[in-house]
Coordinates of C-alpha atoms in Angstrom, one line a residue:
M1 CA -19.5 -8.8 15.6
S2 CA -21.9 -7.5 13.0
T3 CA -20.9 -6.2 9.5
T4 CA -22.5 -4.9 6.4
I5 CA -19.3 -5.2 4.3
D6 CA -19.4 -8.1 1.9
L7 CA -16.2 -9.8 3.1
A8 CA -17.0 -13.1 1.3
V9 CA -14.8 -14.4 -1.5
R10 CA -17.0 -14.5 -4.5
D11 CA -16.6 -15.3 -8.2
D12 CA -17.0 -12.6 -10.9
D13 CA -18.6 -13.0 -14.3
L14 CA -15.3 -14.6 -15.6
G15 CA -15.4 -17.2 -12.9
L16 CA -12.5 -15.7 -11.1
P17 CA -12.5 -15.2 -7.3
D18 CA -12.7 -11.6 -6.0
R19 CA -9.1 -11.6 -4.9
I20 CA -8.1 -12.0 -8.6
A21 CA -10.8 -9.9 -10.2
R22 CA -10.1 -6.9 -8.0
F23 CA -6.3 -7.2 -8.0
P24 CA -4.5 -4.1 -9.3
F25 CA -2.2 -5.7 -11.9
P26 CA 0.4 -3.0 -12.4
F27 CA 2.0 -3.7 -15.8
T28 CA 0.7 -2.1 -19.0
R29 CA 3.7 -3.1 -21.2
D30 CA 6.4 -5.8 -21.2
T31 CA 9.1 -3.7 -19.6
Y32 CA 9.2 -1.7 -16.5
R33 CA 11.2 1.4 -15.5
Y34 CA 10.8 3.9 -12.7
S35 CA 8.5 6.8 -13.5
T36 CA 6.1 9.1 -11.7
N37 CA 3.2 7.2 -13.4
V38 CA 0.7 9.5 -11.6
E39 CA -2.9 9.8 -12.7
P40 CA -6.0 11.3 -11.2
A41 CA -7.7 9.0 -8.7
G42 CA -11.3 7.9 -8.5
S43 CA -11.9 6.3 -11.9
P44 CA -12.1 2.5 -12.3
V45 CA -9.3 0.8 -14.1
A46 CA -10.2 -2.2 -16.2
T47 CA -7.9 -5.3 -16.3
A48 CA -7.9 -8.6 -18.0
A49 CA -9.5 -10.1 -14.9
G50 CA -11.9 -7.3 -13.8
G51 CA -11.0 -3.9 -12.4
W52 CA -10.0 -1.8 -9.4
G53 CA -9.6 1.9 -8.4
R54 CA -13.1 3.2 -7.8
H55 CA -12.2 4.7 -4.4
P56 CA -9.1 6.1 -2.7
V57 CA -9.7 3.7 0.2
D58 CA -10.3 0.1 -0.5
I59 CA -11.9 -2.6 1.6
D60 CA -11.8 -6.3 0.6
G61 CA -12.2 -9.7 2.1
H62 CA -9.0 -9.3 4.1
Y63 CA -10.3 -6.3 6.0
L64 CA -10.7 -7.9 9.4
D65 CA -7.6 -10.1 9.2
D66 CA -5.5 -7.0 8.1
L67 CA -6.8 -4.9 11.0
T68 CA -6.0 -7.7 13.4
E69 CA -2.5 -8.0 11.9
R70 CA -1.9 -4.2 12.2
E71 CA -2.9 -4.3 15.9
R72 CA -0.5 -7.2 16.5
I73 CA 2.3 -5.4 14.9
L74 CA 1.7 -2.2 16.7
G75 CA 1.4 -4.1 20.0
A76 CA 4.9 -5.6 19.4
D77 CA 6.4 -2.4 18.0
P78 CA 4.6 0.9 18.8
T79 CA 7.3 2.8 16.9
R80 CA 5.4 2.0 13.7
F81 CA 3.4 5.1 14.5
Q82 CA 5.4 8.3 14.4
S83 CA 4.5 12.0 14.5
L84 CA 6.6 15.0 15.0
P85 CA 5.0 17.7 17.3
H86 CA 4.2 20.1 14.6
M87 CA 2.1 17.5 12.8
E88 CA -0.8 17.4 15.3
I89 CA -3.3 19.4 13.2
A90 CA -2.2 17.4 10.1
Q91 CA -3.1 14.2 12.0
W92 CA -6.6 15.5 12.7
D93 CA -7.0 16.7 9.1
A94 CA -5.9 13.3 7.8
M95 CA -8.3 11.4 10.3
V96 CA -11.4 13.4 9.3
T97 CA -10.5 13.2 5.6
L98 CA -10.2 9.4 5.8
M99 CA -13.4 9.2 7.7
R100 CA -15.2 11.1 4.9
M101 CA -13.6 8.8 2.3
L102 CA -14.7 5.7 4.1
A103 CA -18.3 7.0 4.4
D104 CA -18.4 8.1 0.8
A105 CA -17.1 4.8 -0.5
Y106 CA -19.0 2.5 1.8
P107 CA -22.0 4.4 3.2
E108 CA -23.7 1.1 4.3
T109 CA -20.8 0.5 6.7
F110 CA -19.3 3.8 7.7
A111 CA -20.8 7.2 8.6
L112 CA -19.4 10.6 9.8
E113 CA -22.0 12.9 11.3
R114 CA -21.7 16.4 12.8
D115 CA -23.7 18.2 15.5
G116 CA -22.1 21.6 16.2
E117 CA -18.5 21.1 17.3
A118 CA -19.1 17.3 18.0
R119 CA -18.7 14.7 15.3
L120 CA -19.6 11.0 15.4
F121 CA -17.8 8.3 13.4
V122 CA -19.5 5.0 12.9
N123 CA -17.9 1.8 11.8
R124 CA -20.6 -0.9 11.6
A125 CA -18.1 -3.6 10.6
L126 CA -16.4 -3.3 14.0
G127 CA -19.5 -2.3 15.8
L128 CA -17.9 1.0 16.9
E129 CA -19.1 4.6 17.4
Q130 CA -16.8 7.3 18.5
S131 CA -17.7 10.9 19.1
F132 CA -15.0 13.5 19.1
V133 CA -14.2 17.3 18.8
F134 CA -11.7 18.2 16.2
G135 CA -8.4 19.2 17.8
D136 CA -9.4 18.0 21.3
R137 CA -7.1 15.0 22.0
S138 CA -9.1 14.2 25.2
T139 CA -12.1 13.1 23.0
L140 CA -10.1 10.3 21.3
P141 CA -8.6 7.1 22.9
D142 CA -5.5 7.4 20.6
P143 CA -3.7 10.1 18.6
P144 CA -5.8 10.8 15.5
L145 CA -3.6 9.0 13.0
R146 CA -3.3 6.0 15.3
F147 CA -7.1 6.0 15.8
I148 CA -8.0 6.0 12.1
G149 CA -5.4 3.3 11.5
R150 CA -7.8 0.9 13.3
H151 CA -10.3 1.3 10.5
L152 CA -8.5 1.1 7.2
Q153 CA -6.2 -1.3 5.5
E154 CA -4.0 1.5 4.1
D155 CA -0.7 2.7 5.6
V156 CA -0.5 6.4 5.9
V157 CA 2.4 8.9 5.7
L158 CA 1.9 12.6 6.1
L159 CA 4.3 15.0 4.3
D160 CA 4.8 18.5 5.5
Q161 CA 5.7 21.2 3.0
R162 CA 8.2 23.9 4.0
E163 CA 11.5 25.4 2.8
G164 CA 10.6 24.5 -0.7
A165 CA 10.6 20.8 0.0
L166 CA 8.5 17.9 1.4
W167 CA 9.3 16.2 4.7
G168 CA 8.0 12.9 5.9
D169 CA 7.1 14.0 9.4
A170 CA 4.3 11.6 10.5
G171 CA 3.0 8.2 9.7
L172 CA 1.3 4.9 10.6
V173 CA 3.1 2.2 8.7
T174 CA 2.7 -1.5 9.6
F175 CA 3.0 -3.1 6.1
A176 CA 6.2 -1.5 4.8
A177 CA 8.1 -3.2 1.9
D178 CA 11.7 -3.2 3.1
W179 CA 11.9 0.2 4.7
S180 CA 11.4 1.8 8.1
L181 CA 9.2 4.7 9.1
R182 CA 11.1 5.0 12.4
F183 CA 14.3 5.6 10.3
D184 CA 12.7 7.9 7.6
V185 CA 10.6 10.2 9.9
G186 CA 11.8 13.7 9.7
M187 CA 13.7 13.2 6.4
S188 CA 13.1 15.2 3.2
F189 CA 11.3 13.6 0.3
R190 CA 14.6 13.4 -1.7
Q191 CA 16.5 11.9 1.3
I192 CA 13.8 9.2 1.7
H193 CA 14.2 8.2 -2.0
G194 CA 18.0 8.4 -1.9
P195 CA 18.7 4.7 -2.3
V196 CA 16.4 4.1 -5.3
P197 CA 18.6 3.4 -8.4
R198 CA 18.2 5.5 -11.7
V199 CA 15.5 7.9 -10.4
H200 CA 18.0 10.7 -9.6
T201 CA 20.0 10.6 -12.9
E202 CA 16.7 10.5 -14.8
G203 CA 15.2 13.3 -12.7
V204 CA 12.1 11.2 -11.5
I205 CA 12.3 12.3 -7.9
P206 CA 12.6 16.1 -8.4
R207 CA 9.8 16.0 -10.9
A208 CA 7.6 14.0 -8.5
E209 CA 8.3 16.4 -5.7
Q210 CA 7.5 19.4 -7.8
F211 CA 4.2 17.8 -8.9
L212 CA 3.2 17.0 -5.3
M213 CA 4.0 20.5 -4.1
G214 CA 1.7 21.9 -6.8
L215 CA -1.3 19.9 -5.6
Q216 CA -4.3 22.0 -4.6
A217 CA -6.5 21.3 -1.5
G218 CA -8.7 18.3 -2.1
Q219 CA -6.8 17.0 -5.2
C220 CA -6.2 13.3 -5.2
Y221 CA -3.8 11.3 -7.5
R222 CA -2.7 7.7 -7.5
R223 CA 0.2 5.5 -8.8
T224 CA 1.3 1.9 -8.3
N225 CA 4.5 0.3 -7.2
W226 CA 5.5 -3.4 -7.0
S227 CA 7.9 -6.1 -5.8
L228 CA 7.8 -9.8 -5.0
S229 CA 7.0 -11.4 -1.6
V230 CA 7.3 -14.9 -0.2
D231 CA 3.9 -15.8 1.3
R232 CA 1.1 -13.4 2.1
R233 CA 3.2 -11.4 4.5
L234 CA 2.2 -7.8 4.7
D235 CA 4.9 -6.7 7.2
Q236 CA 8.2 -6.7 5.5
S237 CA 9.7 -3.7 7.3
T238 CA 13.4 -3.3 7.9
E239 CA 12.9 -4.0 11.6
T240 CA 11.5 -7.6 10.9
Y241 CA 14.0 -8.5 8.1
P242 CA 15.4 -11.5 10.2
E243 CA 11.9 -12.9 10.2
W244 CA 11.3 -12.7 6.4
G245 CA 14.6 -12.2 4.7
R246 CA 15.6 -15.9 4.8
D247 CA 12.4 -16.9 3.1
R248 CA 13.8 -15.7 -0.2
R249 CA 16.8 -18.1 0.0
L250 CA 14.6 -21.0 1.2
L251 CA 12.2 -20.5 -1.6
A252 CA 15.0 -20.4 -4.2
E253 CA 16.5 -23.6 -2.7
G254 CA 13.2 -25.4 -2.3
P255 CA 11.0 -27.4 -4.7
L256 CA 9.9 -25.6 -7.8
E257 CA 6.4 -26.8 -7.5
D258 CA 6.0 -24.8 -4.2
V259 CA 6.9 -21.5 -5.9
G260 CA 3.5 -20.8 -7.4
R261 CA 1.7 -21.1 -4.1
R262 CA 4.3 -19.2 -2.1
L263 CA 5.7 -16.5 -4.3
H264 CA 3.4 -13.4 -4.6
L265 CA 3.3 -10.3 -6.7
R266 CA 3.2 -7.4 -4.2
V267 CA 1.5 -4.3 -5.5
E268 CA 1.1 -1.0 -3.7
V269 CA -1.7 1.3 -4.8
Q270 CA -0.6 4.8 -3.6
H271 CA -2.9 7.7 -3.3
L272 CA -1.6 11.3 -2.8
V273 CA -4.1 13.8 -1.3
R274 CA -3.6 17.5 -0.5
L275 CA -5.3 18.1 2.8
G276 CA -7.5 21.2 3.1
V277 CA -7.0 22.3 6.7
S278 CA -3.3 21.6 7.4
G279 CA -2.0 21.8 3.8
A280 CA -0.1 18.5 4.4
I281 CA 0.0 15.9 1.7
M282 CA -1.4 12.5 2.7
F283 CA 0.3 9.5 1.2
L284 CA -1.9 6.3 1.4
I285 CA -0.3 2.9 0.7
R286 CA -2.5 0.0 0.2
T287 CA -0.7 -3.3 -0.3
H288 CA -2.2 -6.1 -2.4
L289 CA -0.7 -9.6 -2.7
L290 CA -1.5 -12.3 -5.3
S291 CA 0.2 -15.6 -5.7
F292 CA 1.8 -16.8 -8.9
E293 CA -0.7 -19.6 -9.0
D294 CA -3.5 -17.0 -9.1
I295 CA -1.7 -14.8 -11.6
A296 CA -1.4 -17.9 -14.0
R297 CA -5.2 -18.1 -14.1
V298 CA -5.1 -14.9 -16.2
P299 CA -2.9 -15.8 -19.2
E300 CA -2.3 -12.2 -20.2
W301 CA -1.0 -11.4 -16.7
S302 CA 1.4 -14.4 -16.5
G303 CA 2.9 -13.7 -19.9
R304 CA 3.4 -10.0 -19.1
L305 CA 4.8 -10.7 -15.6
Y306 CA 7.3 -13.1 -17.2
S307 CA 8.4 -10.5 -19.7
V308 CA 8.8 -7.8 -17.1
L309 CA 10.8 -10.0 -14.7
D310 CA 13.0 -11.4 -17.5
E311 CA 13.9 -8.0 -18.9
L312 CA 14.3 -6.0 -15.6
P313 CA 17.9 -4.6 -15.2
D314 CA 19.8 -6.2 -12.3
D315 CA 20.2 -2.9 -10.3
M316 CA 16.5 -2.5 -10.2
A317 CA 15.9 -6.1 -9.3
D318 CA 18.5 -5.8 -6.6
Y319 CA 16.9 -2.7 -5.1
K320 CA 13.5 -4.4 -5.2
G321 CA 15.0 -7.4 -3.3
I322 CA 14.0 -9.9 -6.0
M323 CA 17.4 -11.2 -7.1
R324 CA 16.9 -14.5 -5.4
T325 CA 13.2 -15.0 -6.2
R326 CA 13.1 -13.7 -9.8
G327 CA 14.8 -16.8 -11.2
P328 CA 12.4 -19.3 -9.4
G329 CA 9.5 -17.2 -10.5
L330 CA 10.5 -17.3 -14.1
R331 CA 11.1 -21.0 -14.0
W332 CA 7.8 -21.7 -12.4
L333 CA 5.9 -19.5 -15.0
R334 CA 7.6 -21.5 -17.8
T335 CA 7.0 -24.9 -16.2
Y336 CA 3.6 -24.5 -14.6
G337 CA 2.3 -21.1 -15.5
G338 CA 1.7 -21.7 -19.2
V339 CA 4.3 -19.2 -20.4
R340 CA 6.4 -20.0 -23.4
S341 CA 9.7 -18.2 -23.4

């Protein structure tokens, strides 16, 4: 397999590995509450360790491993890909848009060329070339959304807009954080966010939906979300809860010195794009995981993470599934992470 993507772990000018320097640390203050926290995409975000956010699609040193993991998950559970019949054109629209994004962000690795009706997509990292005709399913080996999922680390959800609302009617989601695409497909935007505490009384979800429905073709915005994970496990879907749910209890009951290595801050960088052909909204979810040990290498991060976890209200901590792991995380940061409470 040949690749022109720099997949090596390297140190930046601060002496930090790439996984730390490029991590999208999500906290800008010592407290956290739900908000729309949406901003235009495409501009770099500077952090205490480096920076992130130059492109809507992001490829890093986990690229090949993450794609292998996605194929394993889909092989075991094909229902992680869902699409209602009326979303066919939206699938094609999303696929071509993502191909362009990859080619624009990493032209040394990806290309999208056109010759009349035929188009050619090239992924040099995987040694793959695929010609296709937009809208002709016979020219692809998989449905369009399933096909492009083989080439990027992001999960993808497609929102249809009708009846004055948004509906989650298609998606390829293998790295969910305690939710299920199979359960949510066909639900409205407000139904999908029904279990989230505080956001309805504070009007966050209606404001977010109105904002999204106002997006114009080609506009792209981003936001972040976060939780805690035990180990570097991307797949924490509802379907696999028996496999990962007990790890929270075992971590809490285990040796404190293991917490720094095993407990991770899990951050989703979410991009929202209005597609030009179908009018659908493409929701990209890129999951990043960084251990508490690595976070402690950036004192500004470890102190802020401690403050956020310590102050977070219990109902929000419960929804995020961190009630068992928050305490051990705080104790580890005090004992080993250089934080003075």
